[in-house]
Short mmCIF file of C-alpha atoms and ligand atoms in Angstrom, two decimals:
data_model
loop_
_atom_site.label_atom_id
_atom_site.label_comp_id
_atom_site.label_asym_id
_atom_site.label_seq_id
_atom_site.Cartn_x
_atom_site.Cartn_y
_atom_site.Cartn_z
CA UNK A 1 7.29 -18.19 30.04
CA UNK A 2 9.90 -18.72 27.32
CA UNK A 3 10.66 -15.21 26.14
CA UNK A 4 10.18 -12.02 28.11
CA UNK A 5 10.98 -8.68 26.52
CA UNK A 6 10.58 -5.64 28.75
CA UNK A 7 10.87 -1.99 27.77
CA UNK A 8 13.41 -2.87 25.12
CA UNK A 9 15.01 -0.15 22.99
CA UNK A 10 17.77 -0.24 20.42
CA UNK A 11 19.59 2.71 18.96
CA UNK A 12 21.80 2.57 15.89
CA UNK A 13 23.64 5.85 16.31
CA UNK A 14 20.79 8.33 16.58
CA UNK A 15 18.21 6.09 14.91
CA UNK A 16 15.81 4.33 17.25
CA UNK A 17 15.26 0.92 15.65
CA UNK A 18 13.23 -0.40 18.64
CA UNK A 19 11.33 1.89 20.96
CA UNK A 20 10.38 0.64 24.43
CA UNK A 21 8.91 -2.70 23.36
CA UNK A 22 7.44 -5.21 25.83
CA UNK A 23 5.88 -8.63 25.22
CA UNK A 24 5.99 -12.17 26.50
CA UNK A 25 5.90 -15.48 24.68
CA UNK A 26 4.79 -18.52 26.64
CA UNK A 27 6.35 -21.93 26.47
CA UNK A 28 5.12 -23.89 23.45
CA UNK A 29 3.56 -20.87 21.72
CA UNK A 30 4.14 -20.25 18.02
CA UNK A 31 4.15 -16.50 17.45
CA UNK A 32 4.33 -14.63 14.17
CA UNK A 33 6.42 -11.46 14.16
CA UNK A 34 5.21 -9.08 11.47
CA UNK A 35 6.12 -5.65 10.26
CA UNK A 36 7.02 -3.77 7.09
CA UNK A 37 10.64 -3.68 5.93
CA UNK A 38 12.77 -1.72 8.34
CA UNK A 39 10.26 -2.07 11.21
CA UNK A 40 12.89 -3.63 13.47
CA UNK A 41 12.10 -7.37 13.26
CA UNK A 42 15.63 -8.60 12.59
CA UNK A 43 17.02 -6.24 15.21
CA UNK A 44 14.66 -7.71 17.80
CA UNK A 45 15.58 -11.27 16.82
CA UNK A 46 19.31 -10.54 16.91
CA UNK A 47 18.92 -9.12 20.42
CA UNK A 48 16.87 -12.07 21.71
CA UNK A 49 19.46 -14.50 20.32
CA UNK A 50 22.33 -12.56 21.88
CA UNK A 51 23.93 -11.52 18.57
CA UNK A 52 23.76 -7.81 19.33
CA UNK A 53 23.18 -6.00 22.62
CA UNK A 54 20.14 -3.86 23.37
CA UNK A 55 20.55 -0.19 24.25
CA UNK A 56 18.15 -0.49 27.20
CA UNK A 57 15.53 -2.83 28.61
CA UNK A 58 15.50 -6.48 29.57
CA UNK A 59 15.31 -9.79 27.70
CA UNK A 60 14.91 -13.14 29.42
CA UNK A 61 14.84 -16.52 27.72
CA UNK A 62 13.54 -19.34 29.92
CA UNK A 63 13.99 -17.05 32.90
CA UNK A 64 17.63 -16.24 32.11
CA UNK A 65 18.74 -12.68 31.47
CA UNK A 66 20.51 -12.72 28.10
CA UNK A 67 23.14 -10.23 29.20
CA UNK A 68 24.13 -12.20 32.30
CA UNK A 69 23.71 -15.70 30.84
CA UNK A 70 24.60 -15.20 27.19
CA UNK A 71 26.15 -18.66 26.65
CA UNK A 72 23.41 -20.57 28.49
CA UNK A 73 20.75 -18.70 26.52
CA UNK A 74 22.44 -19.48 23.20
CA UNK A 75 22.43 -23.17 24.12
CA UNK A 76 18.67 -23.01 24.56
CA UNK A 77 17.93 -21.03 21.39
CA UNK A 78 17.94 -22.16 17.77
CA UNK A 79 18.32 -19.30 15.30
CA UNK A 80 17.88 -19.10 11.57
CA UNK A 81 19.10 -15.61 10.65
CA UNK A 82 17.72 -13.65 7.72
CA UNK A 83 19.52 -14.60 4.45
CA UNK A 84 20.52 -17.96 6.02
CA UNK A 85 24.31 -17.71 6.03
CA UNK A 86 25.79 -21.11 5.07
CA UNK A 87 29.20 -22.41 3.99
CA UNK A 88 28.47 -23.19 0.34
CA UNK A 89 31.65 -25.23 -0.10
CA UNK A 90 30.73 -27.66 2.68
CA UNK A 91 28.69 -30.81 2.25
CA UNK A 92 25.31 -30.91 4.04
CA UNK A 93 26.26 -33.63 6.52
CA UNK A 94 29.72 -32.18 7.05
CA UNK A 95 28.22 -28.78 7.85
CA UNK A 96 25.72 -30.21 10.33
CA UNK A 97 28.59 -32.18 11.92
CA UNK A 98 30.52 -28.92 12.22
CA UNK A 99 27.59 -27.12 13.89
CA UNK A 100 26.96 -30.10 16.21
CA UNK A 101 30.64 -29.97 17.28
CA UNK A 102 30.30 -26.29 18.16
CA UNK A 103 27.42 -27.24 20.47
CA UNK A 104 29.58 -30.06 21.90
CA UNK A 105 26.92 -32.70 21.39
CA UNK A 106 29.42 -35.50 22.12
CA UNK A 107 28.04 -39.02 21.78
CA UNK A 108 24.61 -37.77 20.75
CA UNK A 109 26.09 -36.02 17.70
CA UNK A 110 25.71 -38.78 15.12
CA UNK A 111 22.14 -39.68 15.96
CA UNK A 112 21.14 -36.02 16.26
CA UNK A 113 22.51 -35.25 12.77
CA UNK A 114 20.60 -38.23 11.34
CA UNK A 115 17.42 -37.09 13.12
CA UNK A 116 17.73 -33.56 11.72
CA UNK A 117 18.42 -34.82 8.20
CA UNK A 118 15.33 -36.95 8.48
CA UNK A 119 13.10 -34.22 10.00
CA UNK A 120 14.06 -31.62 7.43
CA UNK A 121 13.80 -34.01 4.46
CA UNK A 122 17.48 -33.88 3.51
CA UNK A 123 18.11 -37.62 3.23
CA UNK A 124 18.80 -37.52 -0.52
CA UNK A 125 20.78 -34.28 -0.28
CA UNK A 126 22.95 -35.07 2.75
CA UNK A 127 26.05 -35.86 0.70
CA UNK A 128 25.73 -32.91 -1.66
CA UNK A 129 27.56 -29.60 -1.46
CA UNK A 130 25.36 -26.87 0.07
CA UNK A 131 26.20 -24.63 -2.91
CA UNK A 132 24.58 -27.18 -5.23
CA UNK A 133 21.23 -27.10 -3.42
CA UNK A 134 18.14 -25.13 -4.40
CA UNK A 135 16.99 -22.28 -2.15
CA UNK A 136 14.31 -24.47 -0.53
CA UNK A 137 16.84 -27.14 0.39
CA UNK A 138 19.29 -24.55 1.69
CA UNK A 139 16.52 -23.30 3.98
CA UNK A 140 16.11 -26.86 5.25
CA UNK A 141 19.83 -26.98 6.03
CA UNK A 142 19.44 -23.65 7.87
CA UNK A 143 16.53 -25.02 9.88
CA UNK A 144 18.44 -28.27 10.59
CA UNK A 145 21.41 -26.31 12.00
CA UNK A 146 19.02 -24.19 14.09
CA UNK A 147 17.52 -27.33 15.67
CA UNK A 148 20.57 -29.57 15.99
CA UNK A 149 21.15 -28.90 19.70
CA UNK A 150 17.46 -29.52 20.48
CA UNK A 151 16.75 -25.93 21.59
CA UNK A 152 13.61 -25.14 23.55
CA UNK A 153 13.11 -21.85 21.72
CA UNK A 154 13.43 -21.38 17.96
CA UNK A 155 13.77 -18.01 16.26
CA UNK A 156 13.26 -18.03 12.49
CA UNK A 157 13.91 -14.78 10.61
CA UNK A 158 11.97 -14.83 7.32
CA UNK A 159 12.50 -18.55 6.67
CA UNK A 160 10.30 -18.63 3.57
CA UNK A 161 11.42 -15.49 1.73
CA UNK A 162 12.31 -16.25 -1.89
CA UNK A 163 10.86 -19.74 -1.98
CA UNK A 164 8.64 -20.96 -4.80
CA UNK A 165 5.02 -21.91 -3.89
CA UNK A 166 5.82 -25.63 -3.48
CA UNK A 167 8.90 -25.03 -1.36
CA UNK A 168 6.87 -22.56 0.66
CA UNK A 169 4.28 -25.17 1.57
CA UNK A 170 6.99 -27.68 2.47
CA UNK A 171 8.87 -25.29 4.76
CA UNK A 172 5.58 -24.12 6.28
CA UNK A 173 4.69 -27.74 7.09
CA UNK A 174 8.09 -28.15 8.65
CA UNK A 175 7.54 -25.07 10.82
CA UNK A 176 4.17 -26.46 11.93
CA UNK A 177 5.90 -29.70 12.87
CA UNK A 178 8.55 -27.82 14.89
CA UNK A 179 5.83 -25.77 16.56
CA UNK A 180 4.29 -28.90 18.08
CA UNK A 181 7.30 -29.31 20.35
CA UNK A 182 8.98 -25.94 20.71
CA UNK A 183 8.41 -22.28 21.35
CA UNK A 184 8.72 -20.57 17.98
CA UNK A 185 9.05 -16.93 17.00
CA UNK A 186 8.77 -16.49 13.26
CA UNK A 187 9.17 -13.34 11.24
CA UNK A 188 7.60 -13.20 7.80
CA UNK A 189 5.95 -10.96 5.23
CA UNK A 190 3.38 -13.59 4.39
CA UNK A 191 0.18 -13.16 6.36
CA UNK A 192 -1.25 -16.56 5.37
CA UNK A 193 1.84 -18.11 6.87
CA UNK A 194 1.09 -16.55 10.24
CA UNK A 195 -2.57 -17.56 9.95
CA UNK A 196 -1.52 -21.11 9.07
CA UNK A 197 1.30 -21.63 11.56
CA UNK A 198 0.87 -19.23 14.47
CA UNK A 199 -1.44 -18.82 17.43
CA UNK A 200 -0.53 -15.19 17.96
CA UNK A 201 0.75 -12.27 15.93
CA UNK A 202 2.98 -9.45 17.12
CA UNK A 203 3.06 -6.53 14.71
CA UNK A 204 5.73 -3.86 14.85
CA UNK A 205 5.89 -0.65 12.89
CA UNK A 206 8.78 1.81 12.97
CA UNK A 207 10.22 0.22 16.08
CA UNK A 208 6.93 0.26 18.03
CA UNK A 209 4.77 -2.70 18.96
CA UNK A 210 1.36 -1.87 17.43
CA UNK A 211 -0.49 -5.16 17.96
CA UNK A 212 -0.30 -8.31 20.03
CA UNK A 213 -3.28 -10.43 18.98
CA UNK A 214 -4.47 -13.99 19.11
CA UNK A 215 -5.19 -15.11 15.55
CA UNK A 216 -8.58 -16.62 16.46
CA UNK A 217 -9.84 -13.29 17.88
CA UNK A 218 -8.70 -11.15 15.00
CA UNK A 219 -11.88 -10.71 13.01
CA UNK A 220 -13.94 -9.69 16.04
CA UNK A 221 -11.33 -7.16 17.11
CA UNK A 222 -10.87 -5.42 13.81
CA UNK A 223 -12.20 -1.91 13.82
CA UNK A 224 -14.20 -2.22 10.60
CA UNK A 225 -16.73 -4.75 9.35
CA UNK A 226 -16.91 -5.76 5.71
CA UNK A 227 -19.86 -7.01 3.70
CA UNK A 228 -20.26 -7.90 0.07
CA UNK A 229 -23.56 -7.12 -1.68
CA UNK A 230 -24.91 -7.88 -5.12
CA UNK A 231 -27.90 -6.21 -6.77
CA UNK A 232 -29.86 -7.19 -9.90
CA UNK A 233 -30.26 -3.58 -10.97
CA UNK A 234 -27.72 -0.82 -11.36
CA UNK A 235 -26.94 1.09 -8.15
CA UNK A 236 -24.82 4.19 -7.97
CA UNK A 237 -21.77 4.00 -5.76
CA UNK A 238 -22.54 7.53 -4.55
CA UNK A 239 -25.93 6.57 -3.12
CA UNK A 240 -24.37 3.76 -1.11
CA UNK A 241 -21.58 6.04 0.02
CA UNK A 242 -24.04 8.57 1.42
CA UNK A 243 -25.33 6.22 4.08
CA UNK A 244 -24.23 7.14 7.57
CA UNK A 245 -21.87 4.57 9.09
CA UNK A 246 -20.39 3.44 5.80
CA UNK A 247 -16.65 4.02 5.69
CA UNK A 248 -15.85 2.91 2.18
CA UNK A 249 -17.61 1.35 -0.81
CA UNK A 250 -15.62 -0.42 -3.48
CA UNK A 251 -17.29 -1.45 -6.73
CA UNK A 252 -16.45 -5.04 -7.65
CA UNK A 253 -18.22 -4.78 -11.03
CA UNK A 254 -21.53 -6.34 -12.15
CA UNK A 255 -23.43 -4.41 -9.44
CA UNK A 256 -21.37 -6.03 -6.71
CA UNK A 257 -19.92 -3.92 -3.95
CA UNK A 258 -17.64 -4.39 -0.99
CA UNK A 259 -18.76 -2.17 1.88
CA UNK A 260 -16.76 -1.43 5.01
CA UNK A 261 -18.38 0.15 8.04
CA UNK A 262 -17.69 0.61 11.74
CA UNK A 263 -20.71 -1.48 12.78
CA UNK A 264 -22.73 -4.30 11.33
CA UNK A 265 -24.98 -2.50 8.83
CA UNK A 266 -26.58 -5.48 7.06
CA UNK A 267 -30.04 -4.54 8.37
CA UNK A 268 -29.69 -0.96 7.14
CA UNK A 269 -28.56 -2.13 3.69
CA UNK A 270 -31.60 -4.40 3.51
CA UNK A 271 -33.93 -1.54 4.52
CA UNK A 272 -32.27 0.78 1.97
CA UNK A 273 -32.83 -1.82 -0.72
CA UNK A 274 -36.53 -2.18 0.16
CA UNK A 275 -37.06 1.58 0.34
CA UNK A 276 -35.35 2.24 -3.00
CA UNK A 277 -36.68 -0.80 -4.80
CA UNK A 278 -33.23 -2.27 -5.31
CA UNK A 279 -33.27 -5.96 -6.07
CA UNK A 280 -30.85 -7.44 -3.57
CA UNK A 281 -29.48 -10.75 -4.84
CA UNK A 282 -26.89 -11.50 -2.21
CA UNK A 283 -25.39 -10.07 0.97
CA UNK A 284 -22.58 -11.76 2.88
CA UNK A 285 -20.02 -10.88 5.54
CA UNK A 286 -16.44 -10.90 4.40
CA UNK A 287 -14.05 -12.36 6.92
CA UNK A 288 -11.44 -9.87 7.82
CA UNK A 289 -8.00 -11.16 8.13
CA UNK A 290 -4.61 -10.47 9.49
CA UNK A 291 -3.80 -8.74 6.23
CA UNK A 292 -6.47 -6.10 6.98
CA UNK A 293 -5.16 -5.56 10.48
CA UNK A 294 -1.59 -5.27 9.20
CA UNK A 295 -2.75 -2.75 6.61
CA UNK A 296 -4.73 -0.75 9.18
CA UNK A 297 -1.86 -0.61 11.64
CA UNK A 298 1.12 -0.11 9.37
CA UNK A 299 -0.19 1.75 6.34
CA UNK A 300 -3.09 3.86 7.56
CA UNK A 301 -1.00 5.05 10.50
CA UNK A 302 1.43 6.66 8.08
CA UNK A 303 -1.19 8.88 6.57
P1 ADP B 1 13.31 -5.43 9.57
O1 ADP B 1 13.97 -6.73 9.96
O2 ADP B 1 11.95 -5.26 10.17
O3 ADP B 1 13.32 -5.19 8.09
P2 ADP B 1 15.67 -4.23 10.77
O4 ADP B 1 15.70 -4.67 12.19
O5 ADP B 1 16.58 -4.93 9.82
O6 ADP B 1 14.17 -4.24 10.23
O7 ADP B 1 16.01 -2.68 10.70
C1 ADP B 1 15.35 -1.69 11.49
C2 ADP B 1 15.98 -0.34 11.22
O8 ADP B 1 17.30 -0.31 11.75
C3 ADP B 1 16.13 -0.03 9.74
O9 ADP B 1 15.88 1.34 9.54
C4 ADP B 1 17.57 -0.36 9.43
O10 ADP B 1 18.09 0.42 8.39
C5 ADP B 1 18.26 -0.04 10.74
N1 ADP B 1 19.44 -0.90 10.96
C6 ADP B 1 19.44 -2.25 11.05
N2 ADP B 1 20.67 -2.73 11.29
C7 ADP B 1 21.49 -1.63 11.35
C8 ADP B 1 22.89 -1.44 11.58
N3 ADP B 1 23.70 -2.47 11.81
N4 ADP B 1 23.35 -0.18 11.58
C9 ADP B 1 22.53 0.89 11.38
N5 ADP B 1 21.19 0.78 11.16
C10 ADP B 1 20.68 -0.46 11.14
#
């Protein structure tokens, strides 16, 4: 596998930012790393990339222990840190040349820089100062520097934060492209991004791993089912709420309701409608999404 994290903890003074976390990421997988602010995402990414040491536990990248083989691991990892630190006074091409020199790319340097400029769509911007670029283009420069040494594993810490909707789609497409060839770990606040780009989601909350799920299995694993119903006549929310098995009823207006329950209760709703002479116009399952799981695991747990 590409990344192995075992019983990892990190203390900042007395604060436990990561608490005994274990997971594995296989070669070629694209994994979304989710969690509310302060959950410990950046801390985890900084440890995996060898920027800061863990307090206890083990991290291996491509089978190499990051503490023993720090330099070798860094050669295999591409990292886009949060806030994408760049030299604003440097020109795009000059900066990539500088990063390529650090990785000692030698003869391959020139062609590699050209490849990265091409891949990240920076052809027209390559001779501009980084400080003159928009946020979306700066992110492309950040991604280009993360990939310049052709790493096997790529760690992207919130690569799309602060982008406008068009830039967001462009960077997301770029991540999908990268994911075809490399192992990617991506932290983000945007659930649709994980659904669009990732095969798996790891969710952390307050330093603990609370979910490790394949995206395709999510809806079947969620603990509540949701249906949407519409009636022709007026129905009181209270009557619906009284039914055993219903967890929550939300009125959507115009006699439409969203009903969440622990089991599939479509049959019961139908029988209730017949018994009470309610004119049922429509009943459909609502697909539950990563957003619901995230909410269940990181908000409800606080209560
Ligand atoms: P996330 O990336 O999920 O927002 P972080 O990993 O940045 O979370 O932070 C996790 C927790 O650790 C937060 O409570 C944060 O304040 C704390 N923390 C992060 N870096 C440091 C640091 N260098 N010194 C002290 N506390 C830190």
